[in-house]
PDB file of C-alpha atoms in Angstrom:
ATOM      1  CA  UNK T   1       6.851  21.241  13.654  1.00  0.00           C
ATOM      2  CA  UNK T   2       6.741  19.289  10.389  1.00  0.00           C
ATOM      3  CA  UNK T   3       5.405  15.764  10.021  1.00  0.00           C
ATOM      4  CA  UNK T   4       5.879  13.902  13.301  1.00  0.00           C
ATOM      5  CA  UNK T   5       7.139  10.364  12.674  1.00  0.00           C
ATOM      6  CA  UNK T   6       7.604   7.755  15.380  1.00  0.00           C
ATOM      7  CA  UNK T   7       9.547   4.509  14.847  1.00  0.00           C
ATOM      8  CA  UNK T   8       7.448   1.394  14.421  1.00  0.00           C
ATOM      9  CA  UNK T   9       7.314  -1.369  17.024  1.00  0.00           C
ATOM     10  CA  UNK T  10       9.539  -4.310  16.043  1.00  0.00           C
ATOM     11  CA  UNK T  11       9.306  -7.853  17.448  1.00  0.00           C
ATOM     12  CA  UNK T  12      11.173 -11.037  16.573  1.00  0.00           C
ATOM     13  CA  UNK T  13       8.215 -13.308  17.291  1.00  0.00           C
ATOM     14  CA  UNK T  14       4.790 -12.794  18.852  1.00  0.00           C
ATOM     15  CA  UNK T  15       2.052 -14.921  20.381  1.00  0.00           C
ATOM     16  CA  UNK T  16      -1.564 -14.803  19.222  1.00  0.00           C
ATOM     17  CA  UNK T  17      -2.639 -13.278  22.534  1.00  0.00           C
ATOM     18  CA  UNK T  18       0.022 -10.555  22.476  1.00  0.00           C
ATOM     19  CA  UNK T  19      -0.650  -9.786  18.818  1.00  0.00           C
ATOM     20  CA  UNK T  20      -4.378  -9.408  19.490  1.00  0.00           C
ATOM     21  CA  UNK T  21      -4.018  -7.187  22.565  1.00  0.00           C
ATOM     22  CA  UNK T  22      -1.171  -4.944  21.376  1.00  0.00           C
ATOM     23  CA  UNK T  23      -1.749  -4.664  17.628  1.00  0.00           C
ATOM     24  CA  UNK T  24      -4.927  -6.216  16.155  1.00  0.00           C
ATOM     25  CA  UNK T  25      -7.413  -4.906  18.713  1.00  0.00           C
ATOM     26  CA  UNK T  26      -6.006  -1.334  18.812  1.00  0.00           C
ATOM     27  CA  UNK T  27      -5.198  -1.505  15.070  1.00  0.00           C
ATOM     28  CA  UNK T  28      -1.548  -0.588  15.490  1.00  0.00           C
ATOM     29  CA  UNK T  29       1.214  -1.482  12.974  1.00  0.00           C
ATOM     30  CA  UNK T  30       4.136  -3.721  13.898  1.00  0.00           C
ATOM     31  CA  UNK T  31       7.079  -5.367  12.125  1.00  0.00           C
ATOM     32  CA  UNK T  32       7.523  -9.103  12.771  1.00  0.00           C
ATOM     33  CA  UNK T  33      11.091 -10.155  11.980  1.00  0.00           C
ATOM     34  CA  UNK T  34      10.884 -13.948  12.093  1.00  0.00           C
ATOM     35  CA  UNK T  35       7.469 -14.783  10.630  1.00  0.00           C
ATOM     36  CA  UNK T  36       8.674 -15.256   7.027  1.00  0.00           C
ATOM     37  CA  UNK T  37      11.939 -16.855   8.076  1.00  0.00           C
ATOM     38  CA  UNK T  38       9.865 -20.029   8.557  1.00  0.00           C
ATOM     39  CA  UNK T  39       8.700 -19.947   4.928  1.00  0.00           C
ATOM     40  CA  UNK T  40      10.473 -21.781   2.065  1.00  0.00           C
ATOM     41  CA  UNK T  41      10.277 -18.420   0.250  1.00  0.00           C
ATOM     42  CA  UNK T  42      12.776 -16.890   2.681  1.00  0.00           C
ATOM     43  CA  UNK T  43      15.565 -18.891   1.039  1.00  0.00           C
ATOM     44  CA  UNK T  44      14.046 -19.598  -2.391  1.00  0.00           C
ATOM     45  CA  UNK T  45      12.667 -16.249  -3.545  1.00  0.00           C
ATOM     46  CA  UNK T  46      15.678 -14.706  -5.213  1.00  0.00           C
ATOM     47  CA  UNK T  47      15.418 -12.565  -8.342  1.00  0.00           C
ATOM     48  CA  UNK T  48      16.727 -15.448 -10.469  1.00  0.00           C
ATOM     49  CA  UNK T  49      14.199 -17.858  -8.985  1.00  0.00           C
ATOM     50  CA  UNK T  50      11.292 -15.530  -9.747  1.00  0.00           C
ATOM     51  CA  UNK T  51      12.613 -15.038 -13.284  1.00  0.00           C
ATOM     52  CA  UNK T  52      12.927 -18.749 -13.939  1.00  0.00           C
ATOM     53  CA  UNK T  53       9.582 -19.586 -12.362  1.00  0.00           C
ATOM     54  CA  UNK T  54       7.374 -16.980 -14.032  1.00  0.00           C
ATOM     55  CA  UNK T  55       8.989 -17.102 -17.477  1.00  0.00           C
ATOM     56  CA  UNK T  56       8.525 -14.765 -20.446  1.00  0.00           C
ATOM     57  CA  UNK T  57       5.127 -13.297 -19.580  1.00  0.00           C
ATOM     58  CA  UNK T  58       4.616  -9.699 -20.713  1.00  0.00           C
ATOM     59  CA  UNK T  59       3.711  -7.473 -17.758  1.00  0.00           C
ATOM     60  CA  UNK T  60       2.278  -3.938 -17.424  1.00  0.00           C
ATOM     61  CA  UNK T  61       4.559  -1.406 -15.724  1.00  0.00           C
ATOM     62  CA  UNK T  62       3.573   1.734 -13.827  1.00  0.00           C
ATOM     63  CA  UNK T  63       5.583   4.865 -13.119  1.00  0.00           C
ATOM     64  CA  UNK T  64       5.330   7.711 -10.616  1.00  0.00           C
ATOM     65  CA  UNK T  65       3.761  10.284 -12.920  1.00  0.00           C
ATOM     66  CA  UNK T  66       0.525  11.948 -11.892  1.00  0.00           C
ATOM     67  CA  UNK T  67      -2.626  10.196 -13.111  1.00  0.00           C
ATOM     68  CA  UNK T  68      -3.991  11.439 -16.429  1.00  0.00           C
ATOM     69  CA  UNK T  69      -7.748  12.090 -16.017  1.00  0.00           C
ATOM     70  CA  UNK T  70      -8.312  11.325 -19.706  1.00  0.00           C
ATOM     71  CA  UNK T  71      -6.645   7.906 -19.499  1.00  0.00           C
ATOM     72  CA  UNK T  72      -8.424   4.708 -18.408  1.00  0.00           C
ATOM     73  CA  UNK T  73      -8.016   3.908 -14.715  1.00  0.00           C
ATOM     74  CA  UNK T  74      -4.808   1.958 -13.979  1.00  0.00           C
ATOM     75  CA  UNK T  75      -3.453   2.547 -17.490  1.00  0.00           C
ATOM     76  CA  UNK T  76       0.123   1.258 -17.664  1.00  0.00           C
ATOM     77  CA  UNK T  77       3.105   3.398 -18.661  1.00  0.00           C
ATOM     78  CA  UNK T  78       4.909   0.554 -20.455  1.00  0.00           C
ATOM     79  CA  UNK T  79       5.023  -3.200 -21.006  1.00  0.00           C
ATOM     80  CA  UNK T  80       7.950  -5.573 -20.792  1.00  0.00           C
ATOM     81  CA  UNK T  81       8.714  -9.256 -20.431  1.00  0.00           C
ATOM     82  CA  UNK T  82       8.857 -10.157 -16.750  1.00  0.00           C
ATOM     83  CA  UNK T  83      12.403 -11.546 -17.033  1.00  0.00           C
ATOM     84  CA  UNK T  84      13.608  -8.341 -18.727  1.00  0.00           C
ATOM     85  CA  UNK T  85      11.995  -6.243 -15.993  1.00  0.00           C
ATOM     86  CA  UNK T  86      13.784  -8.234 -13.262  1.00  0.00           C
ATOM     87  CA  UNK T  87      17.076  -7.680 -15.118  1.00  0.00           C
ATOM     88  CA  UNK T  88      16.303  -3.949 -15.240  1.00  0.00           C
ATOM     89  CA  UNK T  89      15.617  -3.491 -11.509  1.00  0.00           C
ATOM     90  CA  UNK T  90      18.689  -5.539 -10.603  1.00  0.00           C
ATOM     91  CA  UNK T  91      20.894  -3.418 -12.853  1.00  0.00           C
ATOM     92  CA  UNK T  92      19.826   0.204 -12.308  1.00  0.00           C
ATOM     93  CA  UNK T  93      17.380   2.593 -10.617  1.00  0.00           C
ATOM     94  CA  UNK T  94      13.979   3.002 -12.274  1.00  0.00           C
ATOM     95  CA  UNK T  95      10.603   4.339 -11.212  1.00  0.00           C
ATOM     96  CA  UNK T  96       8.818   1.506 -13.024  1.00  0.00           C
ATOM     97  CA  UNK T  97       6.782  -0.802 -10.774  1.00  0.00           C
ATOM     98  CA  UNK T  98       4.589  -3.895 -11.084  1.00  0.00           C
ATOM     99  CA  UNK T  99       1.428  -3.942  -9.006  1.00  0.00           C
ATOM    100  CA  UNK T 100      -1.339  -5.367 -11.189  1.00  0.00           C
ATOM    101  CA  UNK T 101       0.382  -8.587 -12.239  1.00  0.00           C
ATOM    102  CA  UNK T 102       0.385 -11.675 -10.048  1.00  0.00           C
ATOM    103  CA  UNK T 103       3.264 -14.109 -10.650  1.00  0.00           C
ATOM    104  CA  UNK T 104       1.553 -16.729  -8.479  1.00  0.00           C
ATOM    105  CA  UNK T 105      -1.262 -17.141 -11.010  1.00  0.00           C
ATOM    106  CA  UNK T 106       1.361 -17.796 -13.676  1.00  0.00           C
ATOM    107  CA  UNK T 107       3.293 -20.221 -11.465  1.00  0.00           C
ATOM    108  CA  UNK T 108       0.976 -21.845  -8.875  1.00  0.00           C
ATOM    109  CA  UNK T 109       3.897 -23.723  -7.319  1.00  0.00           C
ATOM    110  CA  UNK T 110       4.775 -20.431  -5.591  1.00  0.00           C
ATOM    111  CA  UNK T 111       1.729 -21.102  -3.385  1.00  0.00           C
ATOM    112  CA  UNK T 112       3.818 -23.714  -1.569  1.00  0.00           C
ATOM    113  CA  UNK T 113       6.494 -21.200  -0.625  1.00  0.00           C
ATOM    114  CA  UNK T 114       4.666 -19.092   1.978  1.00  0.00           C
ATOM    115  CA  UNK T 115       2.370 -19.696   4.957  1.00  0.00           C
ATOM    116  CA  UNK T 116      -0.646 -17.608   5.953  1.00  0.00           C
ATOM    117  CA  UNK T 117      -0.193 -16.451   9.588  1.00  0.00           C
ATOM    118  CA  UNK T 118      -3.358 -18.166  10.802  1.00  0.00           C
ATOM    119  CA  UNK T 119      -1.662 -18.718  14.141  1.00  0.00           C
ATOM    120  CA  UNK T 120      -2.131 -14.946  14.677  1.00  0.00           C
ATOM    121  CA  UNK T 121      -5.579 -14.305  13.143  1.00  0.00           C
ATOM    122  CA  UNK T 122      -8.185 -15.669  10.713  1.00  0.00           C
ATOM    123  CA  UNK T 123     -10.209 -14.223   7.869  1.00  0.00           C
ATOM    124  CA  UNK T 124      -7.619 -14.417   5.081  1.00  0.00           C
ATOM    125  CA  UNK T 125      -9.007 -13.487   1.681  1.00  0.00           C
ATOM    126  CA  UNK T 126      -6.856 -14.436  -1.288  1.00  0.00           C
ATOM    127  CA  UNK T 127      -5.760 -17.770  -2.632  1.00  0.00           C
ATOM    128  CA  UNK T 128      -3.487 -15.729  -4.920  1.00  0.00           C
ATOM    129  CA  UNK T 129      -2.050 -12.893  -2.811  1.00  0.00           C
ATOM    130  CA  UNK T 130      -0.841  -9.635  -4.300  1.00  0.00           C
ATOM    131  CA  UNK T 131       2.817  -9.215  -5.199  1.00  0.00           C
ATOM    132  CA  UNK T 132       4.604  -5.935  -5.889  1.00  0.00           C
ATOM    133  CA  UNK T 133       7.918  -5.281  -7.659  1.00  0.00           C
ATOM    134  CA  UNK T 134       9.848  -2.031  -7.857  1.00  0.00           C
ATOM    135  CA  UNK T 135      13.148  -0.581  -8.997  1.00  0.00           C
ATOM    136  CA  UNK T 136      15.468   1.396  -6.766  1.00  0.00           C
ATOM    137  CA  UNK T 137      13.925   4.821  -6.144  1.00  0.00           C
ATOM    138  CA  UNK T 138      10.407   3.888  -7.297  1.00  0.00           C
ATOM    139  CA  UNK T 139       7.567   5.139  -5.119  1.00  0.00           C
ATOM    140  CA  UNK T 140       4.074   3.906  -4.307  1.00  0.00           C
ATOM    141  CA  UNK T 141       1.945   7.029  -3.827  1.00  0.00           C
ATOM    142  CA  UNK T 142       0.213   7.763  -0.538  1.00  0.00           C
ATOM    143  CA  UNK T 143      -3.042   5.800  -0.258  1.00  0.00           C
ATOM    144  CA  UNK T 144      -5.032   3.313   1.767  1.00  0.00           C
ATOM    145  CA  UNK T 145      -6.296   0.010   0.386  1.00  0.00           C
ATOM    146  CA  UNK T 146      -9.764   0.151  -1.110  1.00  0.00           C
ATOM    147  CA  UNK T 147     -10.939  -3.148   0.420  1.00  0.00           C
ATOM    148  CA  UNK T 148     -10.066  -2.052   3.987  1.00  0.00           C
ATOM    149  CA  UNK T 149      -8.290  -5.351   4.733  1.00  0.00           C
ATOM    150  CA  UNK T 150      -5.640  -6.009   7.352  1.00  0.00           C
ATOM    151  CA  UNK T 151      -2.347  -6.634   5.519  1.00  0.00           C
ATOM    152  CA  UNK T 152       0.742  -8.716   6.307  1.00  0.00           C
ATOM    153  CA  UNK T 153       3.301  -7.232   3.901  1.00  0.00           C
ATOM    154  CA  UNK T 154       6.551  -9.224   3.571  1.00  0.00           C
ATOM    155  CA  UNK T 155       9.562  -7.880   1.689  1.00  0.00           C
ATOM    156  CA  UNK T 156      12.271  -9.746  -0.267  1.00  0.00           C
ATOM    157  CA  UNK T 157      15.706  -9.076  -1.802  1.00  0.00           C
ATOM    158  CA  UNK T 158      16.298  -5.530  -0.635  1.00  0.00           C
ATOM    159  CA  UNK T 159      15.055  -2.649   1.486  1.00  0.00           C
ATOM    160  CA  UNK T 160      11.883  -0.599   1.514  1.00  0.00           C
ATOM    161  CA  UNK T 161      11.078   2.687   3.275  1.00  0.00           C
ATOM    162  CA  UNK T 162       7.482   3.058   4.476  1.00  0.00           C
ATOM    163  CA  UNK T 163       5.509   5.905   6.042  1.00  0.00           C
ATOM    164  CA  UNK T 164       2.214   5.032   7.753  1.00  0.00           C
ATOM    165  CA  UNK T 165      -0.664   7.259   8.875  1.00  0.00           C
ATOM    166  CA  UNK T 166      -3.802   6.395  10.814  1.00  0.00           C
ATOM    167  CA  UNK T 167      -7.043   6.710   8.828  1.00  0.00           C
ATOM    168  CA  UNK T 168      -8.141   9.618  11.034  1.00  0.00           C
ATOM    169  CA  UNK T 169      -5.561  11.888   9.306  1.00  0.00           C
ATOM    170  CA  UNK T 170      -7.192  11.466   5.868  1.00  0.00           C
ATOM    171  CA  UNK T 171      -8.375  15.091   5.512  1.00  0.00           C
ATOM    172  CA  UNK T 172      -5.045  16.544   6.651  1.00  0.00           C
ATOM    173  CA  UNK T 173      -3.319  14.280   4.090  1.00  0.00           C
ATOM    174  CA  UNK T 174      -5.389  15.917   1.314  1.00  0.00           C
ATOM    175  CA  UNK T 175      -7.479  12.848   0.481  1.00  0.00           C
ATOM    176  CA  UNK T 176      -9.032  13.091  -2.965  1.00  0.00           C
ATOM    177  CA  UNK T 177     -12.867  12.822  -2.742  1.00  0.00           C
ATOM    178  CA  UNK T 178     -14.365   9.519  -3.937  1.00  0.00           C
ATOM    179  CA  UNK T 179     -10.902   7.967  -3.963  1.00  0.00           C
ATOM    180  CA  UNK T 180      -8.490   6.173  -1.634  1.00  0.00           C
ATOM    181  CA  UNK T 181      -5.388   8.218  -2.438  1.00  0.00           C
ATOM    182  CA  UNK T 182      -4.017  11.648  -1.572  1.00  0.00           C
ATOM    183  CA  UNK T 183      -3.304  14.701  -3.682  1.00  0.00           C
ATOM    184  CA  UNK T 184      -0.248  13.841  -5.772  1.00  0.00           C
ATOM    185  CA  UNK T 185       1.188  17.374  -5.862  1.00  0.00           C
ATOM    186  CA  UNK T 186       3.329  17.109  -2.728  1.00  0.00           C
ATOM    187  CA  UNK T 187       6.284  14.970  -1.703  1.00  0.00           C
ATOM    188  CA  UNK T 188       5.488  13.320   1.630  1.00  0.00           C
ATOM    189  CA  UNK T 189       9.232  12.755   2.213  1.00  0.00           C
ATOM    190  CA  UNK T 190       9.949  16.485   1.927  1.00  0.00           C
ATOM    191  CA  UNK T 191       6.667  18.443   1.873  1.00  0.00           C
ATOM    192  CA  UNK T 192       6.389  22.161   1.171  1.00  0.00           C
ATOM    193  CA  UNK T 193       4.435  23.315   4.213  1.00  0.00           C
ATOM    194  CA  UNK T 194       3.895  26.775   2.766  1.00  0.00           C
ATOM    195  CA  UNK T 195       1.887  25.217  -0.079  1.00  0.00           C
ATOM    196  CA  UNK T 196       0.394  22.352   1.928  1.00  0.00           C
ATOM    197  CA  UNK T 197       0.071  23.683   5.497  1.00  0.00           C
ATOM    198  CA  UNK T 198      -2.337  20.958   6.641  1.00  0.00           C
ATOM    199  CA  UNK T 199       0.570  18.469   6.597  1.00  0.00           C
ATOM    200  CA  UNK T 200       2.330  20.403   9.356  1.00  0.00           C
ATOM    201  CA  UNK T 201       1.757  18.465  12.574  1.00  0.00           C
ATOM    202  CA  UNK T 202       0.433  15.274  10.992  1.00  0.00           C
ATOM    203  CA  UNK T 203       1.530  12.254  13.052  1.00  0.00           C
ATOM    204  CA  UNK T 204       2.710   9.007  11.506  1.00  0.00           C
ATOM    205  CA  UNK T 205       4.980   5.989  11.828  1.00  0.00           C
ATOM    206  CA  UNK T 206       8.213   5.340   9.939  1.00  0.00           C
ATOM    207  CA  UNK T 207       9.303   1.856   8.969  1.00  0.00           C
ATOM    208  CA  UNK T 208      12.201   0.237   7.108  1.00  0.00           C
ATOM    209  CA  UNK T 209      11.831  -3.339   5.836  1.00  0.00           C
ATOM    210  CA  UNK T 210      14.666  -5.710   4.936  1.00  0.00           C
ATOM    211  CA  UNK T 211      14.629  -9.174   3.381  1.00  0.00           C
ATOM    212  CA  UNK T 212      12.134 -11.372   5.226  1.00  0.00           C
ATOM    213  CA  UNK T 213      10.600  -8.641   7.398  1.00  0.00           C
ATOM    214  CA  UNK T 214       6.801  -8.626   7.686  1.00  0.00           C
ATOM    215  CA  UNK T 215       4.823  -5.440   8.295  1.00  0.00           C
ATOM    216  CA  UNK T 216       1.375  -5.818   9.852  1.00  0.00           C
ATOM    217  CA  UNK T 217      -0.655  -2.904   8.500  1.00  0.00           C
ATOM    218  CA  UNK T 218      -4.146  -2.655  10.047  1.00  0.00           C
ATOM    219  CA  UNK T 219      -7.291  -1.782   8.137  1.00  0.00           C
ATOM    220  CA  UNK T 220      -7.501   1.746   6.807  1.00  0.00           C
ATOM    221  CA  UNK T 221      -3.891   2.781   7.434  1.00  0.00           C
ATOM    222  CA  UNK T 222      -2.509   5.153   4.816  1.00  0.00           C
ATOM    223  CA  UNK T 223       0.865   4.105   3.437  1.00  0.00           C
ATOM    224  CA  UNK T 224       3.595   5.490   1.206  1.00  0.00           C
ATOM    225  CA  UNK T 225       6.385   3.158   0.078  1.00  0.00           C
ATOM    226  CA  UNK T 226       9.768   3.710  -1.525  1.00  0.00           C
ATOM    227  CA  UNK T 227      11.990   0.939  -2.856  1.00  0.00           C
ATOM    228  CA  UNK T 228      15.543   1.548  -1.630  1.00  0.00           C
ATOM    229  CA  UNK T 229      16.736  -1.366  -3.783  1.00  0.00           C
ATOM    230  CA  UNK T 230      15.272  -3.285  -6.699  1.00  0.00           C
ATOM    231  CA  UNK T 231      13.122  -5.742  -4.764  1.00  0.00           C
ATOM    232  CA  UNK T 232       9.631  -7.158  -4.257  1.00  0.00           C
ATOM    233  CA  UNK T 233       6.949  -7.881  -1.650  1.00  0.00           C
ATOM    234  CA  UNK T 234       3.919 -10.070  -1.052  1.00  0.00           C
ATOM    235  CA  UNK T 235       0.756  -8.952   0.766  1.00  0.00           C
ATOM    236  CA  UNK T 236      -1.486 -11.409   2.595  1.00  0.00           C
ATOM    237  CA  UNK T 237      -4.888  -9.877   3.336  1.00  0.00           C
ATOM    238  CA  UNK T 238      -7.440 -10.610   6.071  1.00  0.00           C
ATOM    239  CA  UNK T 239     -10.884  -9.253   6.951  1.00  0.00           C
ATOM    240  CA  UNK T 240     -11.468  -7.221  10.068  1.00  0.00           C
ATOM    241  CA  UNK T 241     -14.294  -8.715  12.159  1.00  0.00           C
ATOM    242  CA  UNK T 242     -16.130  -5.383  12.299  1.00  0.00           C
ATOM    243  CA  UNK T 243     -19.256  -5.231  10.126  1.00  0.00           C
ATOM    244  CA  UNK T 244     -18.747  -1.467   9.878  1.00  0.00           C
ATOM    245  CA  UNK T 245     -15.358  -2.052   8.245  1.00  0.00           C
ATOM    246  CA  UNK T 246     -16.868  -4.678   5.903  1.00  0.00           C
ATOM    247  CA  UNK T 247     -19.611  -2.204   4.952  1.00  0.00           C
ATOM    248  CA  UNK T 248     -16.989   0.494   4.281  1.00  0.00           C
ATOM    249  CA  UNK T 249     -15.113  -1.934   2.043  1.00  0.00           C
ATOM    250  CA  UNK T 250     -18.277  -2.802   0.113  1.00  0.00           C
ATOM    251  CA  UNK T 251     -19.097   0.896  -0.334  1.00  0.00           C
ATOM    252  CA  UNK T 252     -15.577   1.622  -1.631  1.00  0.00           C
ATOM    253  CA  UNK T 253     -15.589  -1.292  -4.066  1.00  0.00           C
ATOM    254  CA  UNK T 254     -19.060  -0.725  -5.489  1.00  0.00           C
ATOM    255  CA  UNK T 255     -20.774   2.629  -5.020  1.00  0.00           C
ATOM    256  CA  UNK T 256     -17.719   4.883  -4.666  1.00  0.00           C
ATOM    257  CA  UNK T 257     -15.609   3.193  -7.362  1.00  0.00           C
ATOM    258  CA  UNK T 258     -18.440   3.056  -9.913  1.00  0.00           C
ATOM    259  CA  UNK T 259     -19.462   6.662  -9.291  1.00  0.00           C
ATOM    260  CA  UNK T 260     -15.854   7.841  -9.575  1.00  0.00           C
ATOM    261  CA  UNK T 261     -15.307   5.914 -12.818  1.00  0.00           C
ATOM    262  CA  UNK T 262     -18.517   7.313 -14.285  1.00  0.00           C
ATOM    263  CA  UNK T 263     -17.515  10.889 -13.447  1.00  0.00           C
ATOM    264  CA  UNK T 264     -13.989  10.409 -14.826  1.00  0.00           C
ATOM    265  CA  UNK T 265     -15.291   9.042 -18.116  1.00  0.00           C
ATOM    266  CA  UNK T 266     -17.807  11.833 -18.584  1.00  0.00           C
ATOM    267  CA  UNK T 267     -16.118  14.906 -17.103  1.00  0.00           C
ATOM    268  CA  UNK T 268     -12.393  14.048 -17.160  1.00  0.00           C
ATOM    269  CA  UNK T 269     -10.191  17.057 -16.283  1.00  0.00           C
ATOM    270  CA  UNK T 270     -13.098  19.179 -15.039  1.00  0.00           C
ATOM    271  CA  UNK T 271     -14.005  16.496 -12.493  1.00  0.00           C
ATOM    272  CA  UNK T 272     -10.384  15.918 -11.457  1.00  0.00           C
ATOM    273  CA  UNK T 273      -9.827  19.651 -10.943  1.00  0.00           C
ATOM    274  CA  UNK T 274     -12.918  19.806  -8.737  1.00  0.00           C
ATOM    275  CA  UNK T 275     -11.679  16.856  -6.670  1.00  0.00           C
ATOM    276  CA  UNK T 276      -8.263  18.423  -6.121  1.00  0.00           C
ATOM    277  CA  UNK T 277      -9.838  21.748  -5.126  1.00  0.00           C
ATOM    278  CA  UNK T 278     -12.153  19.957  -2.679  1.00  0.00           C
ATOM    279  CA  UNK T 279      -9.213  18.020  -1.162  1.00  0.00           C
ATOM    280  CA  UNK T 280      -7.437  21.312  -0.433  1.00  0.00           C
ATOM    281  CA  UNK T 281     -10.609  22.862   1.040  1.00  0.00           C
ATOM    282  CA  UNK T 282     -11.146  19.887   3.352  1.00  0.00           C
ATOM    283  CA  UNK T 283      -7.501  19.880   4.449  1.00  0.00           C
ATOM    284  CA  UNK T 284      -7.571  23.588   5.271  1.00  0.00           C
ATOM    285  CA  UNK T 285     -10.833  23.179   7.184  1.00  0.00           C
ATOM    286  CA  UNK T 286      -9.410  20.271   9.235  1.00  0.00           C
ATOM    287  CA  UNK T 287      -6.286  22.321   9.997  1.00  0.00           C
ATOM    288  CA  UNK T 288      -8.343  25.329  11.069  1.00  0.00           C
ATOM    289  CA  UNK T 289     -10.470  23.174  13.383  1.00  0.00           C
ATOM    290  CA  UNK T 290      -7.429  21.374  14.794  1.00  0.00           C
ATOM    291  CA  UNK T 291      -8.659  18.016  13.529  1.00  0.00           C
ATOM    292  CA  UNK T 292      -8.304  15.181  14.238  1.00  0.00           C
ATOM    293  CA  UNK T 293      -8.597  15.501  17.993  1.00  0.00           C
TER     294      UNK T 293
END
């Protein structure tokens, strides 16, 4: 059977009413082709423009290696000047990514280059949205976003491959307890079902983004991303109206995160081994029960 992937819905444009009924209300992903084509960024945001605008700031870089339980959370693998990193991802494949550096804070004029899609929904969170850069072949591991926001994720200067899974599949995806990511021991592109049988039959959505495409990713959706070219994206985030979702976000950001950090600091590998064992137990239990139904 394998992992069952359906193609994502794709629209050129969409009205507020259609977006609400077909995608926001049922929390279903969609790609909107023309939304960012109305932004100045669609023409302006080349690699050279980003290099010239941000300047010689040193940035932390992250690779695809499994997290070290003894290292501080979000410890970088390397550091490099931003301009040198852009040269690197334009020139050759690399698994080095930027995801905890925001060029917009370094160059506020970039704020003028994009438009929040308030014609589709309200509740947008960030004055300085998140930006992500990756080299050809680099991978963002399977996870869902800790703040449980809706995300409009727009890609620039290349292609990106994305796999999406509804939150209900979390146990079958081997979610790590007290975390928002999955066990890192399997390759979601080509899983070994003999070692990870709970993945067999998981249902998801497959998506490919090109320059200017915007992915609407509803709250709680798991996502895995692979850069097919050296390129970058921007994520605009918005609250869901549900107080239950807001409460889940608050729990993740405070109680769960602080507890997890405390346990990592004090028990390191022993704690991480327990979490991985528990993820496998939960996945096997969900598979045995035929969950989710």
